[in-house]
mmCIF file of C-alpha atoms in Angstrom:
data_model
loop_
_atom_site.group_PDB
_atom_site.id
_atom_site.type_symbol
_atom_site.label_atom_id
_atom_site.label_comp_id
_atom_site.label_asym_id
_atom_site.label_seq_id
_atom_site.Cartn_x
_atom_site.Cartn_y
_atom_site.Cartn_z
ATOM 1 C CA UNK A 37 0.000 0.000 0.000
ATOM 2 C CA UNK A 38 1.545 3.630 -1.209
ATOM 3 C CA UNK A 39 1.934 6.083 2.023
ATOM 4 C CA UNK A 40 3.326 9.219 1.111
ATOM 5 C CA UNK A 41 5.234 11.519 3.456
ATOM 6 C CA UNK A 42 6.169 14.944 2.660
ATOM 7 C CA UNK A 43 8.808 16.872 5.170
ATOM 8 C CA UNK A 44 9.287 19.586 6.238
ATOM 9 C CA UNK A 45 5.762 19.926 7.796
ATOM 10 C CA UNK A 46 6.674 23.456 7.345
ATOM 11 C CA UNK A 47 8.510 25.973 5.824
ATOM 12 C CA UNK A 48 9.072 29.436 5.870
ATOM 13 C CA UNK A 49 12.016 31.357 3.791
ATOM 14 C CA UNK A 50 13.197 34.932 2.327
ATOM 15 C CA UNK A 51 11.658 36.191 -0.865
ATOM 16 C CA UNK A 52 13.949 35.577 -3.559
ATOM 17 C CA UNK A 53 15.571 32.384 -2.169
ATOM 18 C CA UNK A 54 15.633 28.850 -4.245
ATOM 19 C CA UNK A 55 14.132 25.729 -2.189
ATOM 20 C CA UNK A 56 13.581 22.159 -2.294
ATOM 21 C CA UNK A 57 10.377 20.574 -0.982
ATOM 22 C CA UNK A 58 10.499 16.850 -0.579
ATOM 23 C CA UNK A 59 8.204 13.963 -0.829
ATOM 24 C CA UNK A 60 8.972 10.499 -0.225
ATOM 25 C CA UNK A 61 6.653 7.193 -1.033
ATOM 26 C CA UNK A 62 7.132 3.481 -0.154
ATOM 27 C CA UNK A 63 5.940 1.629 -3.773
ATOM 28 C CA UNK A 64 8.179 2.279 -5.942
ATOM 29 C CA UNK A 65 5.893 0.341 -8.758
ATOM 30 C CA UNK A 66 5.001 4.334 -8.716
ATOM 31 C CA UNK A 67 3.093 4.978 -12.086
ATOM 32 C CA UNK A 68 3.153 9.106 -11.456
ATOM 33 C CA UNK A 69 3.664 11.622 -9.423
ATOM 34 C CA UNK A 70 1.708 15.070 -8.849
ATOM 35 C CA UNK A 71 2.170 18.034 -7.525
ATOM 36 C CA UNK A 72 -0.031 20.310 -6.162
ATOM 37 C CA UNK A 73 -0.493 24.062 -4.577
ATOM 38 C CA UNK A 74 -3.322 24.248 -2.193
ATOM 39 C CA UNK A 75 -4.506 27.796 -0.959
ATOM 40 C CA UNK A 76 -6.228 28.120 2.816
ATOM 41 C CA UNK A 77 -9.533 27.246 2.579
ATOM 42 C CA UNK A 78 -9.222 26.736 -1.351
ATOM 43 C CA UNK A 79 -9.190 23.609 -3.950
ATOM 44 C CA UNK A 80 -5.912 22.127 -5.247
ATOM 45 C CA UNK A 81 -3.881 23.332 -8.083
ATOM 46 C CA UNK A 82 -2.256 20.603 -10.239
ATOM 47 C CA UNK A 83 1.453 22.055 -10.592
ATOM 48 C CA UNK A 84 3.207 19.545 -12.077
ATOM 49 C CA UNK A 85 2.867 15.364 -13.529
ATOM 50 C CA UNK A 86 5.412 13.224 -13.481
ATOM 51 C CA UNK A 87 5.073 10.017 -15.596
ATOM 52 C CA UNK A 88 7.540 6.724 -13.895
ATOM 53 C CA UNK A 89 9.114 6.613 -16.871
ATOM 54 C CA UNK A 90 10.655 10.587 -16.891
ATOM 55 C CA UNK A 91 12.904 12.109 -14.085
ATOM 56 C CA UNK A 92 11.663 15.523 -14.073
ATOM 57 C CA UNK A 93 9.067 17.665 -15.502
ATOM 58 C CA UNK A 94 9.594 21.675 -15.701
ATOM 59 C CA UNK A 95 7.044 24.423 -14.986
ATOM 60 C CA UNK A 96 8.342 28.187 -15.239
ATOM 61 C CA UNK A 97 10.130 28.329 -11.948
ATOM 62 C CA UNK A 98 9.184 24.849 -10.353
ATOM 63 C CA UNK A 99 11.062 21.690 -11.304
ATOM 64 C CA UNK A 100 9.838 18.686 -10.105
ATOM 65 C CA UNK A 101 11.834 15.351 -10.119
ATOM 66 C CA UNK A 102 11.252 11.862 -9.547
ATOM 67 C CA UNK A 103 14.005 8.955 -8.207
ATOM 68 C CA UNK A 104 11.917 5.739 -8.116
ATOM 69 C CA UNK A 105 15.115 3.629 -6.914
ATOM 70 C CA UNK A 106 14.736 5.756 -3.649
ATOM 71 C CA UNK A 107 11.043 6.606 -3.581
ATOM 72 C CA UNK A 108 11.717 10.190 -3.410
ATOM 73 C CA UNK A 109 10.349 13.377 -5.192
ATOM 74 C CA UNK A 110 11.558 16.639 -5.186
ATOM 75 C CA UNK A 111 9.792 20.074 -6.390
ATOM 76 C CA UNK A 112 12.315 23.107 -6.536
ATOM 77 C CA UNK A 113 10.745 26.652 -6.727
ATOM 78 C CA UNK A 114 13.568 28.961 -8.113
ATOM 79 C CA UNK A 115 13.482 32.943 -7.214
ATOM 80 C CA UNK A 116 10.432 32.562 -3.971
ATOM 81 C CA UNK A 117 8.058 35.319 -4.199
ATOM 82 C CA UNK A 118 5.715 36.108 -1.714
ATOM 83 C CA UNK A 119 2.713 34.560 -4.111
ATOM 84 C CA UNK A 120 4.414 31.119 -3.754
ATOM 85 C CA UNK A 121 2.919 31.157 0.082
ATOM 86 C CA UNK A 122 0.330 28.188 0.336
ATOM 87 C CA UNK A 123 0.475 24.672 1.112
ATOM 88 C CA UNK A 124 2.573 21.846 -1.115
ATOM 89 C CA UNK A 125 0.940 18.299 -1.608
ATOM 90 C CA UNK A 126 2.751 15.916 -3.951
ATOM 91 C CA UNK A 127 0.640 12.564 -4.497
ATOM 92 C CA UNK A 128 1.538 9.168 -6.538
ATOM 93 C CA UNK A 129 -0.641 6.551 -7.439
ATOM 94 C CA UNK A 130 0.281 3.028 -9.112
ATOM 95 C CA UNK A 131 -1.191 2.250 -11.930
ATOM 96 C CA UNK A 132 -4.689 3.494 -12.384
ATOM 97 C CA UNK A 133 -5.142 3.775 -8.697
ATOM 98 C CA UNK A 134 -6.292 6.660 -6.671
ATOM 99 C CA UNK A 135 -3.800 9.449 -5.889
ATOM 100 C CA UNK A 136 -2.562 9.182 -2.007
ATOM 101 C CA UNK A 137 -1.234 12.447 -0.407
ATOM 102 C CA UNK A 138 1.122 13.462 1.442
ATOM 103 C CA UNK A 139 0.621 15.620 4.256
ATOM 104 C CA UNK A 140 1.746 18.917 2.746
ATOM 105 C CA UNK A 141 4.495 21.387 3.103
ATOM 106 C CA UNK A 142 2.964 24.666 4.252
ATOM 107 C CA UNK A 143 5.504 27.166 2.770
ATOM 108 C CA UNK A 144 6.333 30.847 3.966
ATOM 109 C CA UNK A 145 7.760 33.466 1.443
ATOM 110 C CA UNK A 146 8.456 36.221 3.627
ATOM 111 C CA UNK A 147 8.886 39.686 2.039
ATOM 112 C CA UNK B 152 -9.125 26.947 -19.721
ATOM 113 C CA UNK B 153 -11.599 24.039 -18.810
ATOM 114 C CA UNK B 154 -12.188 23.697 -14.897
ATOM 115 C CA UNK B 155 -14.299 21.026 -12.579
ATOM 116 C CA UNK B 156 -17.122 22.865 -10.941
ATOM 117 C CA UNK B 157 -18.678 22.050 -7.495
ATOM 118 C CA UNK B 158 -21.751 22.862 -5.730
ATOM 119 C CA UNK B 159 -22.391 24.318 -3.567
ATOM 120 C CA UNK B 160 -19.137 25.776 -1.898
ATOM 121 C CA UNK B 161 -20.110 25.065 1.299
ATOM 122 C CA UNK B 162 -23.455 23.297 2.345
ATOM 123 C CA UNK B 163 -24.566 23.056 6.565
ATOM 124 C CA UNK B 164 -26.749 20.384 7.548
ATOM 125 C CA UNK B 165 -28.030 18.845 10.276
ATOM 126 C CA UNK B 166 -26.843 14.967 11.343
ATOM 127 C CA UNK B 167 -29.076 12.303 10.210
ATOM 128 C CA UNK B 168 -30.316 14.004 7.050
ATOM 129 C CA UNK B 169 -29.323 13.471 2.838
ATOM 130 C CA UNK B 170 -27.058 15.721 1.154
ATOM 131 C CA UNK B 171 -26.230 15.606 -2.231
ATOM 132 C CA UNK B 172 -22.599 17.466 -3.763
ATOM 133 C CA UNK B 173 -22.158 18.365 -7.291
ATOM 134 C CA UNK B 174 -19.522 18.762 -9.840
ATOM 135 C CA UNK B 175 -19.198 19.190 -13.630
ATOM 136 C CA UNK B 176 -16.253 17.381 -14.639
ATOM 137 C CA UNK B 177 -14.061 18.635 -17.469
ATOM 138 C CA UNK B 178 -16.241 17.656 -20.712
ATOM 139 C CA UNK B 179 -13.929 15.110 -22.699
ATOM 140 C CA UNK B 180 -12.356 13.428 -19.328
ATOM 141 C CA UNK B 181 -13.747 9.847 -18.462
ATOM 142 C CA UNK B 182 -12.035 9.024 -14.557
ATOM 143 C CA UNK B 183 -13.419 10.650 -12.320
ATOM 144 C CA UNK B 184 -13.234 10.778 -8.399
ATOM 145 C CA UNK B 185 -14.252 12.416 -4.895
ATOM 146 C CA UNK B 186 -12.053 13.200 -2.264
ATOM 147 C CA UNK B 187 -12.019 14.504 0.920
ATOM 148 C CA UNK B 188 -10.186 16.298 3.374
ATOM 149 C CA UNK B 189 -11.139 16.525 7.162
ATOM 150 C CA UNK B 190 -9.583 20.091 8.179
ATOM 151 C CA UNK B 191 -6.068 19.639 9.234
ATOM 152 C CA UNK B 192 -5.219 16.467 7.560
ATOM 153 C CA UNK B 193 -4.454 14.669 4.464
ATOM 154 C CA UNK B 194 -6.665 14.326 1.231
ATOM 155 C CA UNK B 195 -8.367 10.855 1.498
ATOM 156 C CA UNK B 196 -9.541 9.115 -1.347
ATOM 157 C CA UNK B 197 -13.172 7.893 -1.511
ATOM 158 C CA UNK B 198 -14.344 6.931 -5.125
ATOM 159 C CA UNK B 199 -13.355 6.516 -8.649
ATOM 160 C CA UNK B 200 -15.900 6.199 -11.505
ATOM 161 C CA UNK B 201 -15.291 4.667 -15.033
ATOM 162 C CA UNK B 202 -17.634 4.294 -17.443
ATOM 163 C CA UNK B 203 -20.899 4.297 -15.296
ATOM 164 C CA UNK B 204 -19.640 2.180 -12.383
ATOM 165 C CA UNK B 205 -17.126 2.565 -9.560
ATOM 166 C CA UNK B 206 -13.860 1.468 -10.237
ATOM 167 C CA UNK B 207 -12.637 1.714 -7.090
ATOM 168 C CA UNK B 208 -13.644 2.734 -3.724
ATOM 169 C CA UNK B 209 -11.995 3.162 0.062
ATOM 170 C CA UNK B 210 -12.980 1.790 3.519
ATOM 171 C CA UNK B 211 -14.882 5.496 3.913
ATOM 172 C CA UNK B 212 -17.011 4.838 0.857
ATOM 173 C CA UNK B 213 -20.030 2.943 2.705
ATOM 174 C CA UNK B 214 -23.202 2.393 2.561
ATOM 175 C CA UNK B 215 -24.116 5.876 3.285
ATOM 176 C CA UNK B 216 -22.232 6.798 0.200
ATOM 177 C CA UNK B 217 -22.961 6.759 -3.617
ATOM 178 C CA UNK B 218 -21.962 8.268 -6.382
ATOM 179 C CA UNK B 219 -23.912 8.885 -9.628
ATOM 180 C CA UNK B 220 -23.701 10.491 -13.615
ATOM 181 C CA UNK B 221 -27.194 11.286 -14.264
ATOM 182 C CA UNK B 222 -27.131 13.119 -17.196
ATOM 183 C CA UNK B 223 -23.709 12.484 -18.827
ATOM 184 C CA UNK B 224 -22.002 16.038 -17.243
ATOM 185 C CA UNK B 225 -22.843 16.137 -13.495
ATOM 186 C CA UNK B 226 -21.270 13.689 -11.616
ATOM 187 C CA UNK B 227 -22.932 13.798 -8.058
ATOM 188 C CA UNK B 228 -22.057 12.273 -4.385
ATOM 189 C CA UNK B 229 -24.716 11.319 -1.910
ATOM 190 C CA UNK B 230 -24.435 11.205 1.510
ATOM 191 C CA UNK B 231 -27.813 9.081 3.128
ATOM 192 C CA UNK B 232 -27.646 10.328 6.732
ATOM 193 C CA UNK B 233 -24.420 12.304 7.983
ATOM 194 C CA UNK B 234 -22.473 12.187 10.979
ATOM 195 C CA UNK B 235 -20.311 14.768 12.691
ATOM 196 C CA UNK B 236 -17.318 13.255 11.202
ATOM 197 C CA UNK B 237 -18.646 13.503 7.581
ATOM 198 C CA UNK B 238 -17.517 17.627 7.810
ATOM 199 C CA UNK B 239 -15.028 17.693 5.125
ATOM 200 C CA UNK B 240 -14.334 19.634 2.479
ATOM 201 C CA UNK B 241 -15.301 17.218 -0.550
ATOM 202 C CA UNK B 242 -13.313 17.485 -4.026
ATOM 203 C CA UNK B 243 -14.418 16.137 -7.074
ATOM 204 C CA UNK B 244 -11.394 15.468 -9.281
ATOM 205 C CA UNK B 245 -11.428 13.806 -12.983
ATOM 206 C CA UNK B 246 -8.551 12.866 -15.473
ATOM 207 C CA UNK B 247 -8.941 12.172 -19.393
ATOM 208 C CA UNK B 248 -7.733 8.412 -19.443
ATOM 209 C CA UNK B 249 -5.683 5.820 -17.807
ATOM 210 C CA UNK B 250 -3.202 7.951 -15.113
ATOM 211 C CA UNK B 251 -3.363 11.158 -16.685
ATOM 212 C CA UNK B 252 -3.252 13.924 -14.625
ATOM 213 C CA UNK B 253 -6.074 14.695 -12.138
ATOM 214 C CA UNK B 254 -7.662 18.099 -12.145
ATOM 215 C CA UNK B 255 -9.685 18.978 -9.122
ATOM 216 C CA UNK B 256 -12.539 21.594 -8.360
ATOM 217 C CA UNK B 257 -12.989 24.227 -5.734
ATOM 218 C CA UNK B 258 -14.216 22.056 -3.158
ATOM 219 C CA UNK B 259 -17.707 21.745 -0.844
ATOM 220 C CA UNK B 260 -17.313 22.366 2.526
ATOM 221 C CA UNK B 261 -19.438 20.359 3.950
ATOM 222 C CA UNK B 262 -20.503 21.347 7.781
ATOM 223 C CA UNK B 263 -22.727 18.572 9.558
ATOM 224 C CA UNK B 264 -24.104 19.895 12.938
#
């Protein structure tokens, strides 16, 4: 069964500084990864979709990779702005199973 | 840019008593799902839907649940008599084929008293 863990729990960093969040899962039979922005109180945001068989998938200033040997994921924001504030889920199903979450990275971009 | 739609945004209801959510799905995708997150923790999954029929569904997905397409474009989730611990906020989510991406909607926040 996939369990997906996502640290740190939180996050909170100068405007204009590069970071890695970072997800971890436990199946590496992985079939894809997501990535998603979630807003207080709002819906989620698909960022980014990473099939198993690519390593990383690029979005303006996100990057998002994907090591199946070591069940990890990574999404780098280049250049934080202040608008990057919210909460980070990343999510992986196998196969045409149902996405399971991680807890989410709630990220601070502090002017 | 085509978006999933719910209604309502939030709905408050008393225990015991029916509630049906809504969403629109995305008009060409065929997976759809409902989530749910109780505030403060992770996204749960409840249901997937293929071609008229669940596909897949989680220990949370009981009797008290369904799911239905009526009309080809909503894509509905009843809830027979709700608890306390059904207030969530509910996401409908769909994908255009076989682990595509998933695109979710605003969210009902559902509020059971």
């Amino acid at each position: 069964k996939q369990e997906v863990t996502q640290i740190p729990a939180a996050l909170s960093v100068p405007e204009g500084e590069n970071l890695v969040l970072n997800c971890s899962f436990t199946d590496s039979a992985i079939y894809n990864l997501q990535w998603f922005r979630q807003d207080p109180g709002k819906g989620l945001t698909s960022l980014l979709l990473i099939q198993s068989s690519q390593r990383e998938q690029t979005s303006g200033r996100l990057n998002a990779s994907l090591d199946k040997s070591s069940g990890r994921s990574t999404l780098y924001i280049a250049a934080s702005q202040p608008g990057d504030s919210a909460t980070y889920l990343c999510a992986g199903a196998s196969g045409n199973t149902p996405l399971v979450f991680g807890k989410g990275t709630r990220l601070s971009v502090i002017a | 840019e085509p978006e999933v739609t719910q209604t309502p945004s939030h709905q408050v209801t008393q225990m015991g008593q029916e509630v049906i959510l809504r969403c629109v799905p995305i008009s060409n995708h065929l997976y759809f799902y409902w989530y749910r997150q109780i505030l403060g923790q992770k996204v749960e999954f409840l249901v997937s839907f293929y071609n008229n029929e669940i596909s897949e569904k989680s220990e949370i997905f009981d009797d008290q649940f369904s799911v239905e397409r009526p009309d080809g474009s909503n894509f509905t989730l009843k809830i027979r008599s709700t608890k306390l611990e059904d207030s969530a906020m509910y996401f409908c989510a769909d994908g255009a084929g076989y682990g595509n991406e998933q695109f979710f909607g605003p969210g009902t926040r559902l509020t059971v008293l």
